[in-house]
mmCIF file of C-alpha atoms and ligand atoms in Angstrom:
data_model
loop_
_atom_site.group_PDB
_atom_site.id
_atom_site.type_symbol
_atom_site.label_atom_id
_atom_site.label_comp_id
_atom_site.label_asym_id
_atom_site.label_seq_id
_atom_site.Cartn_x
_atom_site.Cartn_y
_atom_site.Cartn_z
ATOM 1 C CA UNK A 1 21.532 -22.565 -0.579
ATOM 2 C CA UNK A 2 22.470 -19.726 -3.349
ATOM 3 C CA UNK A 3 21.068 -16.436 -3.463
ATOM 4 C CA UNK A 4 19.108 -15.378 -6.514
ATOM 5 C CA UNK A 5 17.795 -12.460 -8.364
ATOM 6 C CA UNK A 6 14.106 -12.333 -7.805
ATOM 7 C CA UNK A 7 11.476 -10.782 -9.921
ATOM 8 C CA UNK A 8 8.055 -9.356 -10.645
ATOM 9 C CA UNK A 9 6.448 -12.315 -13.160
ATOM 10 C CA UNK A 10 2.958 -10.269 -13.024
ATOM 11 C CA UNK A 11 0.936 -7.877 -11.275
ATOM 12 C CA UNK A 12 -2.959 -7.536 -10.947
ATOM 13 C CA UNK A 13 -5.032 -5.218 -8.786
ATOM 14 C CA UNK A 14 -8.489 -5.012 -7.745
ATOM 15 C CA UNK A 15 -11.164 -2.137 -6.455
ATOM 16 C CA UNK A 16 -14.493 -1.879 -5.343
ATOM 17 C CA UNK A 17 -17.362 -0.862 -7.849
ATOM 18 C CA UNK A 18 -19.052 1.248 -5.516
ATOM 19 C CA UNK A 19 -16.855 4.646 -5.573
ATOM 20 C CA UNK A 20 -17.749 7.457 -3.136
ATOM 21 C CA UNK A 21 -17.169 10.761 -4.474
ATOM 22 C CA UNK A 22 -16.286 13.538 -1.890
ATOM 23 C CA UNK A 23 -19.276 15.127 -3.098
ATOM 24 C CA UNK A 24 -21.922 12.488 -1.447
ATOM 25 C CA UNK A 25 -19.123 12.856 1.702
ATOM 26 C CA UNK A 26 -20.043 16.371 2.475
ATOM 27 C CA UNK A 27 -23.453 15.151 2.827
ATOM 28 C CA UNK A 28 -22.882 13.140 5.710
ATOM 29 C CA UNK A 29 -19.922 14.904 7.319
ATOM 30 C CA UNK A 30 -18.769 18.832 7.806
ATOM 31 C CA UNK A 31 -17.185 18.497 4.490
ATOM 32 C CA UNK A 32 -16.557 19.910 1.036
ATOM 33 C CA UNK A 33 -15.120 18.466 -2.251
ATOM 34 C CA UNK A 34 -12.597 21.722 -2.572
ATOM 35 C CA UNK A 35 -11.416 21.362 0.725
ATOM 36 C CA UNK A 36 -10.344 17.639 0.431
ATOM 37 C CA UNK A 37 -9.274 17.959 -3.319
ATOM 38 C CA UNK A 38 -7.025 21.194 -1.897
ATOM 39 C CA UNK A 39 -5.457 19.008 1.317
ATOM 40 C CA UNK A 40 -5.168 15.970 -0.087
ATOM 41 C CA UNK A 41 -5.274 15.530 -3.942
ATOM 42 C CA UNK A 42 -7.827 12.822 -3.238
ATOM 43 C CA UNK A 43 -11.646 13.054 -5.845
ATOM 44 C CA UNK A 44 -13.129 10.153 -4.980
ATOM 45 C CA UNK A 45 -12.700 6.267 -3.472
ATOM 46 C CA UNK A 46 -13.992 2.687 -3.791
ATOM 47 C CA UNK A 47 -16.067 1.211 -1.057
ATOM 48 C CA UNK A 48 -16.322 -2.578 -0.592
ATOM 49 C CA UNK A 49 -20.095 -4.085 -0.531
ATOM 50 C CA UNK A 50 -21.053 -5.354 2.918
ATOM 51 C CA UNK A 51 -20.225 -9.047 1.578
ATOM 52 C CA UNK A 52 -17.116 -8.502 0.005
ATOM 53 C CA UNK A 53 -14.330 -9.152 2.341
ATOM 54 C CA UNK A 54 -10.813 -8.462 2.059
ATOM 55 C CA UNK A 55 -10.179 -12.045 0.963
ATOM 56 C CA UNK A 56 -12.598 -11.664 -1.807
ATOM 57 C CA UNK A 57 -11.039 -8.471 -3.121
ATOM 58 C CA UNK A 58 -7.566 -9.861 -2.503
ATOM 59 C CA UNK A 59 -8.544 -13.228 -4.518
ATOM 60 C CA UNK A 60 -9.614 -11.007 -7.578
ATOM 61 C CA UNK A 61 -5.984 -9.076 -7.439
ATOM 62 C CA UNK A 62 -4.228 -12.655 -7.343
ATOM 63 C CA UNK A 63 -6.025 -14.096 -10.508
ATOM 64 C CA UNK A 64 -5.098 -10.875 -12.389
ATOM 65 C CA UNK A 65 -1.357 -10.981 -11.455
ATOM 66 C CA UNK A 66 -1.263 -14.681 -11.568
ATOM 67 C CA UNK A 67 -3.148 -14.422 -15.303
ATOM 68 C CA UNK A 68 -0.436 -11.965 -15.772
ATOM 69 C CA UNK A 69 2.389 -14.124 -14.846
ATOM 70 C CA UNK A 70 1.080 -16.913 -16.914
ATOM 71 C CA UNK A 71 0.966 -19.136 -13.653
ATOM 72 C CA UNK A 72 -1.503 -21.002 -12.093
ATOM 73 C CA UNK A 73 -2.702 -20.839 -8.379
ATOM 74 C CA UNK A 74 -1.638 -24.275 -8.178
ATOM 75 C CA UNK A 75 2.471 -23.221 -8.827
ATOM 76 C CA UNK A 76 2.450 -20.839 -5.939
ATOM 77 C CA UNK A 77 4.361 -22.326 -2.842
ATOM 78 C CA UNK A 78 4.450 -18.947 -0.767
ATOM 79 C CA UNK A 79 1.302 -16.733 0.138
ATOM 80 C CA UNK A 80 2.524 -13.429 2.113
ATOM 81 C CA UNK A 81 -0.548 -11.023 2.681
ATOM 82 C CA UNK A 82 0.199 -7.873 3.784
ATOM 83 C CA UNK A 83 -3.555 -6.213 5.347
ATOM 84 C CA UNK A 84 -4.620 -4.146 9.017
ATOM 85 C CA UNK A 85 -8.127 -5.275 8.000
ATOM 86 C CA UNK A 86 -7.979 -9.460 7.787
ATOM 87 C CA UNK A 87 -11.641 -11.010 7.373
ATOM 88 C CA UNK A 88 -11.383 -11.797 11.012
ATOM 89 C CA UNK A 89 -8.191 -11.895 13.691
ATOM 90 C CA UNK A 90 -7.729 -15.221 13.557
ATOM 91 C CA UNK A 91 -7.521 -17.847 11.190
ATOM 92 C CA UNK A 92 -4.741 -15.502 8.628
ATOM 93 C CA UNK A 93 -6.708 -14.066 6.002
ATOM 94 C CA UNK A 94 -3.896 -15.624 3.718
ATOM 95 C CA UNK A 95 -5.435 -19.424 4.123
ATOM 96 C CA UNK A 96 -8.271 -18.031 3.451
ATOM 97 C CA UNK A 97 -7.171 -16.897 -0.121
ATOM 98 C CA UNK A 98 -5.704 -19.855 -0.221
ATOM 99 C CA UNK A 99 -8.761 -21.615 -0.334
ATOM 100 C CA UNK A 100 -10.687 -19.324 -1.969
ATOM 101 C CA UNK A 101 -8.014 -19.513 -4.843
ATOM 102 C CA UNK A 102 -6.728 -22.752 -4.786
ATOM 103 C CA UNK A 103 -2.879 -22.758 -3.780
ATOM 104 C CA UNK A 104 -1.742 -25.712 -3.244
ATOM 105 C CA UNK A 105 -2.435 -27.522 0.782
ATOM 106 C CA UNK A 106 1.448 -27.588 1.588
ATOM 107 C CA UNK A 107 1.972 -23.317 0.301
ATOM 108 C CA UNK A 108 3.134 -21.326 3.474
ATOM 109 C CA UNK A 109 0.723 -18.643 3.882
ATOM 110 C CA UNK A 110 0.635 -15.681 6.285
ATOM 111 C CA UNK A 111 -0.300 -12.549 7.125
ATOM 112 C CA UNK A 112 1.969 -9.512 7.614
ATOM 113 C CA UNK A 113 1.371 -5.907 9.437
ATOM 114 C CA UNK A 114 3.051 -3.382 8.679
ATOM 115 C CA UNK A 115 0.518 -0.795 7.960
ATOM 116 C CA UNK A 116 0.717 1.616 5.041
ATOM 117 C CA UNK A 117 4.440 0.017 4.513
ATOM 118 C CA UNK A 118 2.993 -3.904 4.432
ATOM 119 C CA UNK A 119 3.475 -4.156 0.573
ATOM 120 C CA UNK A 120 7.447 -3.196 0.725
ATOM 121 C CA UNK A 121 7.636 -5.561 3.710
ATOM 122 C CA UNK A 122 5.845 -8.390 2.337
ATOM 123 C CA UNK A 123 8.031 -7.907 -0.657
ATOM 124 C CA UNK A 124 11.313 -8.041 1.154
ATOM 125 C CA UNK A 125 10.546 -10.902 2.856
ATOM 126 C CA UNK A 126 8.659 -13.245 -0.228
ATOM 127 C CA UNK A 127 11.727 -12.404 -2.478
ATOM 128 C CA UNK A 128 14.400 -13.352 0.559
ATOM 129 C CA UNK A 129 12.342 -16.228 0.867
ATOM 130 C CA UNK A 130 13.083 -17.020 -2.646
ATOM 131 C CA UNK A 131 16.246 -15.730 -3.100
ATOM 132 C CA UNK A 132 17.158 -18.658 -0.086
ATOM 133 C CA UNK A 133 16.104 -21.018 -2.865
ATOM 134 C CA UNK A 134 13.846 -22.803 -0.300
ATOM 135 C CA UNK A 135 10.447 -21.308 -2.281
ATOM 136 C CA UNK A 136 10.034 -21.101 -6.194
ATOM 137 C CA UNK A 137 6.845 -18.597 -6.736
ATOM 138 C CA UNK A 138 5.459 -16.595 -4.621
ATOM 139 C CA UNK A 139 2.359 -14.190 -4.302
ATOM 140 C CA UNK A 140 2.195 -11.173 -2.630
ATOM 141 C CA UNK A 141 -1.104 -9.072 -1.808
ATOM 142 C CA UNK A 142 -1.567 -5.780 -0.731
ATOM 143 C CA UNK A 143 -5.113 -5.555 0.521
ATOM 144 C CA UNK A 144 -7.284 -3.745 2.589
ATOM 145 C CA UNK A 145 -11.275 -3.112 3.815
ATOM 146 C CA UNK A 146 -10.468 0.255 5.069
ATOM 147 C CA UNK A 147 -14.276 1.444 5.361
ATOM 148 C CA UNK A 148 -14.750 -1.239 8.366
ATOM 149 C CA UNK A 149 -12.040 0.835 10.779
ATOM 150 C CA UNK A 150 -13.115 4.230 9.534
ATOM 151 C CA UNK A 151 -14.982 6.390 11.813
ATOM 152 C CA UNK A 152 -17.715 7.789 9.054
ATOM 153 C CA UNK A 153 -18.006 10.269 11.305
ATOM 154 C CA UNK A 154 -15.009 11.549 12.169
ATOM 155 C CA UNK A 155 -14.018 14.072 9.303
ATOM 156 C CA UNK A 156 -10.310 14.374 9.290
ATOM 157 C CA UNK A 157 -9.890 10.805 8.399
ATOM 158 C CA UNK A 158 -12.926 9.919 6.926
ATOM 159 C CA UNK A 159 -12.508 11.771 3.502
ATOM 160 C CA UNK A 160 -9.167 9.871 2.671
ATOM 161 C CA UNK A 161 -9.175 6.365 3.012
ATOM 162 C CA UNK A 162 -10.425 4.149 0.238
ATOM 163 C CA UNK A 163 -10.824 -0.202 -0.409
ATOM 164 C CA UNK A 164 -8.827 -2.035 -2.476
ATOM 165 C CA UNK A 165 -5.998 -4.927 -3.570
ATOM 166 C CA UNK A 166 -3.139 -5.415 -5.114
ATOM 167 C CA UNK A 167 -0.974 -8.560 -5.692
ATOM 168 C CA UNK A 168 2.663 -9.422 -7.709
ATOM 169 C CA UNK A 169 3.412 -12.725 -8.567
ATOM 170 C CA UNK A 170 7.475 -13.495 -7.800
ATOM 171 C CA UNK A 171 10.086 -15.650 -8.795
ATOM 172 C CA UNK A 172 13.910 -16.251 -9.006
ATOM 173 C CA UNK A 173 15.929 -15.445 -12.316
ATOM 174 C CA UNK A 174 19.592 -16.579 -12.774
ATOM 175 C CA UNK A 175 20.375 -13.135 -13.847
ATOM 176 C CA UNK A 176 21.852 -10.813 -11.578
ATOM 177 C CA UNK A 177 21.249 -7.138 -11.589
ATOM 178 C CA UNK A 178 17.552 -7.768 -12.110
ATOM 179 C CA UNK A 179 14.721 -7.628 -10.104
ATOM 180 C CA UNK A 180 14.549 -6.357 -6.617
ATOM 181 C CA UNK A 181 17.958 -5.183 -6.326
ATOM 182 C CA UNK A 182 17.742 -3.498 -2.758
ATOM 183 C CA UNK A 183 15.306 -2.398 0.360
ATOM 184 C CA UNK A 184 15.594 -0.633 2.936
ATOM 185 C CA UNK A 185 12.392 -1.398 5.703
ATOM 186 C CA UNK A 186 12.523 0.727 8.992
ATOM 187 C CA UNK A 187 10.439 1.211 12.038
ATOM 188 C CA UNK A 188 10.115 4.301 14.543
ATOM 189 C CA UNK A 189 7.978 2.470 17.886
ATOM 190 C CA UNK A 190 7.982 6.159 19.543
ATOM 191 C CA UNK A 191 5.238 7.342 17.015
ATOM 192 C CA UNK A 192 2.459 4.626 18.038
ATOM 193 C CA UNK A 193 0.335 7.710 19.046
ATOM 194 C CA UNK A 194 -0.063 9.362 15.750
ATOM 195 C CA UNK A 195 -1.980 6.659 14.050
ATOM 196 C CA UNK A 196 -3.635 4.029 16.069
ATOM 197 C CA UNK A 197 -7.004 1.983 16.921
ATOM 198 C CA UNK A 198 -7.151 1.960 20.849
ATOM 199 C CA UNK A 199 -9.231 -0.993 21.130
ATOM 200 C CA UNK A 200 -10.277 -4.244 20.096
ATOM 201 C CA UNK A 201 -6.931 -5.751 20.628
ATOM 202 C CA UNK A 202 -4.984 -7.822 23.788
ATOM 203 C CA UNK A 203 -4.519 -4.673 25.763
ATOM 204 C CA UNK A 204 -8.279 -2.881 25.552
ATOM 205 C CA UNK A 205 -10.367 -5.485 24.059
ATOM 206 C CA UNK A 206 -14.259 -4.219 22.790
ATOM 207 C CA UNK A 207 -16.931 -3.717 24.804
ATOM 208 C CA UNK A 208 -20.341 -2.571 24.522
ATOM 209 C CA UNK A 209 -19.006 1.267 25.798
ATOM 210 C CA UNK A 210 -16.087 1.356 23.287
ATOM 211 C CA UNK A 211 -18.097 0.485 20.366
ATOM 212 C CA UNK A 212 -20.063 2.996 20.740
ATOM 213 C CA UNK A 213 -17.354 5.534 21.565
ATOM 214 C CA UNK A 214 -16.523 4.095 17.906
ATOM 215 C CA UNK A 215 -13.333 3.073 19.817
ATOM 216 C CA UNK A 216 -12.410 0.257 17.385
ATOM 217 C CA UNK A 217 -11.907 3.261 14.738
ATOM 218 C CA UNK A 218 -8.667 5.074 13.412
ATOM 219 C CA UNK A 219 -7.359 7.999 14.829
ATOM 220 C CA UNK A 220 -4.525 10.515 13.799
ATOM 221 C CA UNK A 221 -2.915 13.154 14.045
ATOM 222 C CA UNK A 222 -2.925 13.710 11.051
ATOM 223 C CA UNK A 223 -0.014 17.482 10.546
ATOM 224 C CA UNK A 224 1.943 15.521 12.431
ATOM 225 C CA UNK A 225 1.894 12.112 10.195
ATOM 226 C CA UNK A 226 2.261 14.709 7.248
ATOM 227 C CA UNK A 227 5.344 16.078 8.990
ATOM 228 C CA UNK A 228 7.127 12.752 9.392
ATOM 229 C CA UNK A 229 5.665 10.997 6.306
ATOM 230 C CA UNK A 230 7.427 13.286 3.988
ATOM 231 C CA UNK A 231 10.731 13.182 6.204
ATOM 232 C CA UNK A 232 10.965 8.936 6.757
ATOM 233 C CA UNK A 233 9.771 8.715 3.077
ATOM 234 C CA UNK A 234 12.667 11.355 1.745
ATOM 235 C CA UNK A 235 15.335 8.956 4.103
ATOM 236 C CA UNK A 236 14.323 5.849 3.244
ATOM 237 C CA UNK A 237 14.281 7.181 -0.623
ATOM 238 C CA UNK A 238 17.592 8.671 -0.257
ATOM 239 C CA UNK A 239 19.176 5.748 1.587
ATOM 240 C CA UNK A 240 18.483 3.049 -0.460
ATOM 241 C CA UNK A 241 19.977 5.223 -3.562
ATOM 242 C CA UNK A 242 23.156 5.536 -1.760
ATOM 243 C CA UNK A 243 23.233 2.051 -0.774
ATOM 244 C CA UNK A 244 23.078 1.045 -4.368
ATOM 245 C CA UNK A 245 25.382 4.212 -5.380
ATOM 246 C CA UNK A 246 22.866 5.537 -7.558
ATOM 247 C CA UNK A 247 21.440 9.348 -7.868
ATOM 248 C CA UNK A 248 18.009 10.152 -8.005
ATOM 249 C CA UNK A 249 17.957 10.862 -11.517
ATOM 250 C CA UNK A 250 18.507 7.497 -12.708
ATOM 251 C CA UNK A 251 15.288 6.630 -11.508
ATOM 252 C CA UNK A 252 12.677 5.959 -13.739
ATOM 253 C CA UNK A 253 9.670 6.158 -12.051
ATOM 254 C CA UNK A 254 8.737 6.531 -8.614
ATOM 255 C CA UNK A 255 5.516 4.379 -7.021
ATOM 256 C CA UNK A 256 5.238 6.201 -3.961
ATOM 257 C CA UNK A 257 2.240 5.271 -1.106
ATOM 258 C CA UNK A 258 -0.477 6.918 -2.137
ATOM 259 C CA UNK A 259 -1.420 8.800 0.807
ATOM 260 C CA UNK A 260 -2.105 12.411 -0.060
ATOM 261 C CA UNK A 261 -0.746 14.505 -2.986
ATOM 262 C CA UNK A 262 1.081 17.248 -1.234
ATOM 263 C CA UNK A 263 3.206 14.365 0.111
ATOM 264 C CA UNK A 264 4.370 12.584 -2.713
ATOM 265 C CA UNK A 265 4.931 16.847 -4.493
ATOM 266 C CA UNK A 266 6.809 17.153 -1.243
ATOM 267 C CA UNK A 267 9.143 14.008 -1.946
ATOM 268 C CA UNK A 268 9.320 14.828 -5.348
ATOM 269 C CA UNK A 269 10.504 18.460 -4.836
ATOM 270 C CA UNK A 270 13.339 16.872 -1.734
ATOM 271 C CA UNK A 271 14.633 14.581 -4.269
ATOM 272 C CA UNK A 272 14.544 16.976 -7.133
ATOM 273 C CA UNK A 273 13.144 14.273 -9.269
ATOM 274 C CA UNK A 274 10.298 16.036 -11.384
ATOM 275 C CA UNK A 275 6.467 15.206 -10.720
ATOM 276 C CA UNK A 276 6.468 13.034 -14.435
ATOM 277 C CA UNK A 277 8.549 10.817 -12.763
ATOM 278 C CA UNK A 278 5.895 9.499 -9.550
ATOM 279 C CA UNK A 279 3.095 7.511 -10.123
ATOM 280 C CA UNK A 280 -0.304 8.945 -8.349
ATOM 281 C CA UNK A 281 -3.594 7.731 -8.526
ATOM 282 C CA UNK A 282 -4.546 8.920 -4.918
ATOM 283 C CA UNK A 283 -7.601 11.187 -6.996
ATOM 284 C CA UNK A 284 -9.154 7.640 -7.826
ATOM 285 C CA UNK A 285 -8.370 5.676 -4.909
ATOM 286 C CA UNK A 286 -7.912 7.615 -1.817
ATOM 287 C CA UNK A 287 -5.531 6.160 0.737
ATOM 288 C CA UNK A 288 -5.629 2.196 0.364
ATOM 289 C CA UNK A 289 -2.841 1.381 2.816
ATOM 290 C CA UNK A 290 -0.883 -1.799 1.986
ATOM 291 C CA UNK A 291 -3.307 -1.795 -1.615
ATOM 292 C CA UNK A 292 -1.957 1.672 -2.458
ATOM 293 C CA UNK A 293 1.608 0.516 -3.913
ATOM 294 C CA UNK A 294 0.642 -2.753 -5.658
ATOM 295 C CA UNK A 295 -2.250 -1.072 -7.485
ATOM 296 C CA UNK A 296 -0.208 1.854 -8.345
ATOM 297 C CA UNK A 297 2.512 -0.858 -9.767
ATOM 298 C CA UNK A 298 -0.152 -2.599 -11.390
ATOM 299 C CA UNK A 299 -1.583 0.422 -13.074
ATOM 300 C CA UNK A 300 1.571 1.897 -14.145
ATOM 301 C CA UNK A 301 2.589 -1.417 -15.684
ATOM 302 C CA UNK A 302 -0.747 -2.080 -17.327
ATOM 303 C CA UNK A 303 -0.057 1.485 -18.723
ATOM 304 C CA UNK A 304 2.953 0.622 -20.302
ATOM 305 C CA UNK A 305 4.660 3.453 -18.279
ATOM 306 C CA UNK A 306 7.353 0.513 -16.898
ATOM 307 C CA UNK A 307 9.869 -0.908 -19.498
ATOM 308 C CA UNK A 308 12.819 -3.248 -19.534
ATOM 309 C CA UNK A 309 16.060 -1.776 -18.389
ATOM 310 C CA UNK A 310 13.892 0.823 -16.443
ATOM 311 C CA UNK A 311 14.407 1.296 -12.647
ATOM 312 C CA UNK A 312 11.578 2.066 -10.446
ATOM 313 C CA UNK A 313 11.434 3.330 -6.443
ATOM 314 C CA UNK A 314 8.750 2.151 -4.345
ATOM 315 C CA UNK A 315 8.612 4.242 -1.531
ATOM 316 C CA UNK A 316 6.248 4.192 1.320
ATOM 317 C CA UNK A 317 5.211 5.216 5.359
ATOM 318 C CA UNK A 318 2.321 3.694 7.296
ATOM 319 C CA UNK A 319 1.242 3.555 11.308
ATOM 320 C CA UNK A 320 4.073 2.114 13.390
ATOM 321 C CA UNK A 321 5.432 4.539 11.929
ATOM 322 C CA UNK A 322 7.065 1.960 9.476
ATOM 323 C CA UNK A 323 8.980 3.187 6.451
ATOM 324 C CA UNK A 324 10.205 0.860 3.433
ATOM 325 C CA UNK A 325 11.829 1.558 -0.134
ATOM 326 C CA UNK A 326 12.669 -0.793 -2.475
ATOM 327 C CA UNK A 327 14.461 -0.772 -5.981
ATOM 328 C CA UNK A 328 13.609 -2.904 -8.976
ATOM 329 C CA UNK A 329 15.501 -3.313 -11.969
ATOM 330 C CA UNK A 330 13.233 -4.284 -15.139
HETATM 331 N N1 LIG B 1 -13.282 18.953 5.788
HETATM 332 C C1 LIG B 1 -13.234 20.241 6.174
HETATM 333 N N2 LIG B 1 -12.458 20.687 7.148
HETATM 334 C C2 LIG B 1 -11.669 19.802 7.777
HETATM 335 C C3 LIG B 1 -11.668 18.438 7.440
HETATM 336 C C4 LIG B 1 -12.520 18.035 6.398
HETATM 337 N N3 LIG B 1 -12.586 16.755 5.995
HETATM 338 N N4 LIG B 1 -10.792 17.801 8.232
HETATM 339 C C5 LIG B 1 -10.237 18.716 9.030
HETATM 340 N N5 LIG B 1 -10.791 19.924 8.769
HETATM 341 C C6 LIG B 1 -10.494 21.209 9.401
HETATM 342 C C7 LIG B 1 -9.796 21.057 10.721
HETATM 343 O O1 LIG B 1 -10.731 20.827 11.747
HETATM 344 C C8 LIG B 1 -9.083 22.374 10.854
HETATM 345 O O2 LIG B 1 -9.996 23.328 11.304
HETATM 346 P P1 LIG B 1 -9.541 24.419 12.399
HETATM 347 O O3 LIG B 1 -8.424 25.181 11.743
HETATM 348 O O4 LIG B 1 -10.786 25.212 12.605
HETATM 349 O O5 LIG B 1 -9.103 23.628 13.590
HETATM 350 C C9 LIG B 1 -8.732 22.729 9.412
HETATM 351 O O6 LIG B 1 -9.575 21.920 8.580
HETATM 352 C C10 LIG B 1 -7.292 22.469 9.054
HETATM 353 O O7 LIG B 1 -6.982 21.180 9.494
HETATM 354 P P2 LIG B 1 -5.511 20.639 9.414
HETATM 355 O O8 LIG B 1 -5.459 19.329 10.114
HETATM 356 O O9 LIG B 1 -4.567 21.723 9.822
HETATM 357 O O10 LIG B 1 -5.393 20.429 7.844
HETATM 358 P P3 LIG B 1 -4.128 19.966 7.046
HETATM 359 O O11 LIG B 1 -3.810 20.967 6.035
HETATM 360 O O12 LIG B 1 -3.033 19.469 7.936
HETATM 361 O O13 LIG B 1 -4.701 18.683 6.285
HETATM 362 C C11 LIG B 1 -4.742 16.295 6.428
HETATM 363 C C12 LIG B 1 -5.209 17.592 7.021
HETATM 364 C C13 LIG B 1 -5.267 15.148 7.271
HETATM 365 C C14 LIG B 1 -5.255 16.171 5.010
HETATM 366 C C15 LIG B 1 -3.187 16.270 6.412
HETATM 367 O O14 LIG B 1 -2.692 16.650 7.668
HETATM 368 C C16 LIG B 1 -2.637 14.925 6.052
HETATM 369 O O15 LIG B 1 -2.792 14.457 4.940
HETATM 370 N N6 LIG B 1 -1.905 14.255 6.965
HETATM 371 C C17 LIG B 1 -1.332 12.977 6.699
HETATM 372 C C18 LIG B 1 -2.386 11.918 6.807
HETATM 373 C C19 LIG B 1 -1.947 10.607 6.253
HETATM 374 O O16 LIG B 1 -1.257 10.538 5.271
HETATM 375 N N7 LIG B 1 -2.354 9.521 6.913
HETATM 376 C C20 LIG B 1 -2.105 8.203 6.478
HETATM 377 C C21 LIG B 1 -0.771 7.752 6.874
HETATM 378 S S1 LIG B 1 -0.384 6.224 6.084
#
């Protein structure tokens, strides 16, 4: 079958009414606005209502994008969702959506892990999918429910994770040049520790004691995720330039994983690339894992900061630790 370009038709993002300022936080934890505005950039988040689930959220990002696109549910043949937070383990949240939206009975739809880094993956792998020729349109969501694996309790990770979806609507063009023109997706297993839930999976499943230990929460180390997130995020930046035997300056804009603001001035100041150049909305949002890069995208475009011709990094780290980048040519 041929390979061909493949490219962003439309975008579309969704969050949460409810937004939690870090204000009301210090109210309920050892907390203060300065002191997570100083650490992490971040103002305030969005919160999902009890009955919104990550499908629902994820459905509202895919009608935007697809509305965006010009395409209906119905044209989609390939549902990737990338999420840590599915509306239950088992079925995929991505039927779900697909019921809940209408794609067509005989779409392949799955779910994808990959942490912060799920967006990048499930990118790379919808647009190889179509670049095989074997899938015409495909949809790709970012989404998480974040507040259900958060220890509200627990202060150092409380304050910076946020709800939220984002979703990009692909296709093939006969073009070359355009589109996604190159990734680079990476994985280091010997960092499980630094960002992990310890149970409610195969190995510790829940019981009535770890639920309460609040054992089916996050936990991090958090100076040490800073450490390596600005280090895998500077190589897999710099790596995919010199793959594509580019220099950082040709880069338009930079959508990097909106994690925490002194890591995305860190990248910035590695690859010499001025802070114009990077997309944050991490004061809105918070950290919104695989939602943080395709609501970024969707924001910048909407904003009119992305134009033809223009090239644009997306950059990102996540638990694993996973790493991706990915260049796309407007
Ligand atoms: N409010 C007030 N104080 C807090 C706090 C909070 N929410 N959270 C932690 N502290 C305290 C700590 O207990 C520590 O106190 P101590 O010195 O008495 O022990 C102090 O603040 C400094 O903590 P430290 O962890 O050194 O702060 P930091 O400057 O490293 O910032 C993070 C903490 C979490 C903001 C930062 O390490 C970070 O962003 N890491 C990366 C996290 C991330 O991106 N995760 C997602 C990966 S996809």
């Amino acid at each position: 079958m041929p390979i061909r370009s493949t490219v962003i038709l439309g975008t579309g993002s969704y969050a949460p009414e409810r937004v939690l300022t870090n204000g009301e936080l210090s109210h309920t934890v050892d907390t203060s606005d300065e002191w997570i505005r100083t650490r992490s950039g971040i103002r305030e988040r969005r919160i999902a209502a009890p009955d919104e689930a990550t499908s629902d959220m994820a459905v509202q990002a895919a009608r935007r994008a697809l509305e965006d696109a010009r395409l209906a549910a119905a044209d989609i043949d390939l549902l990737v969702v990338a999420t840590m937070t599915p509306d239950l383990p088992m079925p995929a949240v991505a039927c779900i959506i697909q019921q809940k939206l209408g794609v067509r009975t005989a779409a392949a739809c799955f779910d994808l892990n990959a942490a912060c880094s799920g967006f990048v993956y499930a990118l790379d792998t919808a647009c190889a999918m179509i670049a095989s020729g074997r899938y015409q349109k495909a949809l790709v969501i970012g989404v998480e429910k974040l507040s259900t694996i958060v220890d509200w309790q627990d202060r150092t990770t409380c304050v910076l994770f946020g709800d939220g979806a984002g979703a990009a609507v692909i296709g093939a063009s006969s073009e070359p040049g355009i589109g996604l023109i190159g990734t680079r997706l990476g994985a280091s297993g010997d960092s499980v520790d630094l960002l992990y839930i310890s149970h409610g999976g195969s190995s510790a499943p829940s019981t009535a004691e770890s639920i309460a230990a609040r054992a089916h929460c996050m936990r991090m180390k958090g100076k040490e995720v800073f450490k390596q997130a600005v280090r895998v995020m500077d190589d897999a930046a710099r790596e995919i330039l010199e793959q594509h035997q580019l220099h950082a300056d040709q880069i338009s804009h930079v959508i990097p994983h909106q994690a925490n603001l002194r890591i995305i001035e860190a990248i910035s100041q590695y690859l010499e690339l001025p802070m114009d150049r990077f997309f944050v909305n991490v004061d809105r949002y918070g950290n919104t894992s695989a939602a943080s890069i395709p609501i970024a995208l969707d924001e910048a475009r909407r904003a009119g900061r992305i134009k033809p011709g223009d090239l644009t990094l997306l950059v990102a780290f996540g638990a694993g630790l996973t790493y991706g980048s990915a260049l796309i040519r407007w």
